[in-house]
Amino acid sequence: MSGSKGMDWGGPIIVFDAMCVLCSANAQFVLRHDRAARFRLASMQGEVGTALYRRCGIDPENPETMVVVDGQSVLRDSDAVLAIYEGLGWPWKALSIVRLVPRFIRDPLYRLIARNRYRIFGRREACWLPSPEQARRIL
């Protein structure tokens, strides 16, 4: 990945769409509830997020998934969402019960929402920007 070789980002990175109202709200939720500061965030519109999407074989201009990248491990679709909530600890970790639903059911539902995210939840005029306190967790 260009410009990121050898960088230690200190934990899993959530790559999200900062133009999507739902995705930005989820990013803000993670920043608020991740008391251990485990996750870092990178918007797909930024240099780090674009590079990570390309590394995962995803077109950053037309993504239909968010990803959680932890070293060489990449989670996408419903697995990425569940990993985020599991990583936040209790009570959010309780949502991991959704793993009992088979992936062949979870992922198509996730992708349906992802493909229609702007239509359902709206699109921002500009990328969401973190507060100064949150900025250190954004790549």
Short mmCIF file of C-alpha atoms in Angstrom, two decimals, residues 18-127:
data_model
loop_
_atom_site.label_atom_id
_atom_site.label_comp_id
_atom_site.label_asym_id
_atom_site.label_seq_id
_atom_site.Cartn_x
_atom_site.Cartn_y
_atom_site.Cartn_z
CA ALA A 18 -17.83 9.83 5.09
CA MET A 19 -20.41 11.14 2.60
CA CYS A 20 -23.06 8.65 3.77
CA VAL A 21 -25.25 9.84 6.64
CA LEU A 22 -25.61 6.31 8.08
CA CYS A 23 -21.89 5.51 7.74
CA SER A 24 -20.85 8.80 9.35
CA ALA A 25 -23.32 8.26 12.20
CA ASN A 26 -21.85 4.80 12.74
CA ALA A 27 -18.31 6.24 12.76
CA GLN A 28 -19.35 8.80 15.38
CA PHE A 29 -21.02 6.02 17.39
CA VAL A 30 -17.78 4.02 17.35
CA LEU A 31 -15.74 7.03 18.47
CA ARG A 32 -18.18 7.67 21.34
CA HIS A 33 -18.46 4.08 22.57
CA ASP A 34 -14.97 2.67 21.91
CA ARG A 35 -13.71 3.39 25.42
CA ALA A 36 -10.51 1.38 24.84
CA ALA A 37 -9.78 3.46 21.69
CA ARG A 38 -9.25 0.17 19.87
CA PHE A 39 -10.46 1.28 16.43
CA ARG A 40 -9.05 3.84 14.04
CA LEU A 41 -11.19 5.20 11.23
CA ALA A 42 -10.37 6.11 7.64
CA SER A 43 -12.84 7.55 5.19
CA MET A 44 -12.91 5.92 1.78
CA GLN A 45 -12.60 9.45 0.35
CA GLY A 46 -9.19 9.95 2.01
CA GLU A 47 -5.76 8.73 1.02
CA VAL A 48 -5.52 5.94 3.64
CA GLY A 49 -9.07 4.67 3.05
CA THR A 50 -8.62 4.68 -0.73
CA ALA A 51 -5.35 2.76 -0.43
CA LEU A 52 -6.91 0.20 1.91
CA TYR A 53 -9.89 -0.33 -0.39
CA ARG A 54 -7.57 -0.85 -3.35
CA ARG A 55 -5.49 -3.30 -1.31
CA CYS A 56 -8.71 -5.24 -0.64
CA GLY A 57 -9.66 -5.23 -4.33
CA ILE A 58 -12.51 -2.75 -3.83
CA ASP A 59 -13.08 0.20 -6.14
CA PRO A 60 -13.10 3.25 -3.81
CA GLU A 61 -15.27 5.11 -6.35
CA ASN A 62 -18.01 2.46 -6.16
CA PRO A 63 -17.78 0.49 -2.93
CA GLU A 64 -20.67 -1.62 -1.77
CA THR A 65 -19.13 -2.56 1.55
CA MET A 66 -17.26 -1.16 4.47
CA VAL A 67 -14.18 -2.99 5.69
CA VAL A 68 -12.33 -3.56 8.92
CA VAL A 69 -8.63 -4.05 8.28
CA ASP A 70 -6.44 -5.45 11.05
CA GLY A 71 -2.95 -6.14 9.73
CA GLN A 72 -3.42 -8.64 6.91
CA SER A 73 -6.92 -9.60 8.07
CA VAL A 74 -9.83 -8.00 6.22
CA LEU A 75 -13.48 -8.28 7.21
CA ARG A 76 -16.25 -7.00 4.97
CA ASP A 77 -20.02 -6.89 4.78
CA SER A 78 -21.90 -8.14 7.86
CA ASP A 79 -18.74 -9.67 9.36
CA ALA A 80 -17.16 -6.18 9.48
CA VAL A 81 -20.20 -4.67 11.22
CA LEU A 82 -20.35 -7.48 13.77
CA ALA A 83 -16.61 -7.23 14.46
CA ILE A 84 -17.03 -3.53 15.22
CA TYR A 85 -19.80 -4.10 17.75
CA GLU A 86 -17.93 -7.03 19.30
CA GLY A 87 -14.85 -4.82 19.60
CA LEU A 88 -16.79 -2.14 21.47
CA GLY A 89 -17.38 -4.52 24.38
CA TRP A 90 -20.52 -4.76 26.48
CA PRO A 91 -23.37 -4.05 25.95
CA TRP A 92 -22.70 -3.74 22.19
CA LYS A 93 -20.96 -7.11 22.08
CA ALA A 94 -24.36 -8.73 22.69
CA LEU A 95 -25.19 -7.99 19.04
CA SER A 96 -22.76 -10.78 18.11
CA ILE A 97 -25.73 -13.12 18.53
CA VAL A 98 -26.56 -12.09 14.95
CA ARG A 99 -23.67 -14.40 13.91
CA LEU A 100 -26.17 -17.23 14.43
CA VAL A 101 -27.84 -16.02 11.22
CA PRO A 102 -25.91 -17.61 8.35
CA ARG A 103 -23.70 -15.30 6.29
CA PHE A 104 -25.59 -16.22 3.09
CA ILE A 105 -28.60 -14.45 4.65
CA ARG A 106 -26.77 -11.61 6.47
CA ASP A 107 -24.52 -10.48 3.60
CA PRO A 108 -27.17 -10.01 0.88
CA LEU A 109 -29.22 -7.93 3.33
CA TYR A 110 -26.12 -5.89 4.21
CA ARG A 111 -25.30 -5.35 0.50
CA LEU A 112 -28.88 -4.31 -0.29
CA ILE A 113 -28.68 -1.59 2.36
CA ALA A 114 -25.13 -0.61 1.30
CA ARG A 115 -26.11 -0.23 -2.39
CA ASN A 116 -29.06 1.97 -1.43
CA ARG A 117 -27.50 3.84 1.50
CA TYR A 118 -27.73 7.31 -0.09
CA ARG A 119 -31.34 6.80 -1.14
CA ILE A 120 -32.41 5.43 2.26
CA PHE A 121 -30.33 7.53 4.68
CA GLY A 122 -29.11 10.47 2.61
CA ARG A 123 -25.84 11.86 1.36
CA ARG A 124 -23.86 14.68 2.94
CA GLU A 125 -22.85 17.72 0.91
CA ALA A 126 -19.36 17.45 2.44
CA CYS A 127 -17.48 14.72 4.27
#
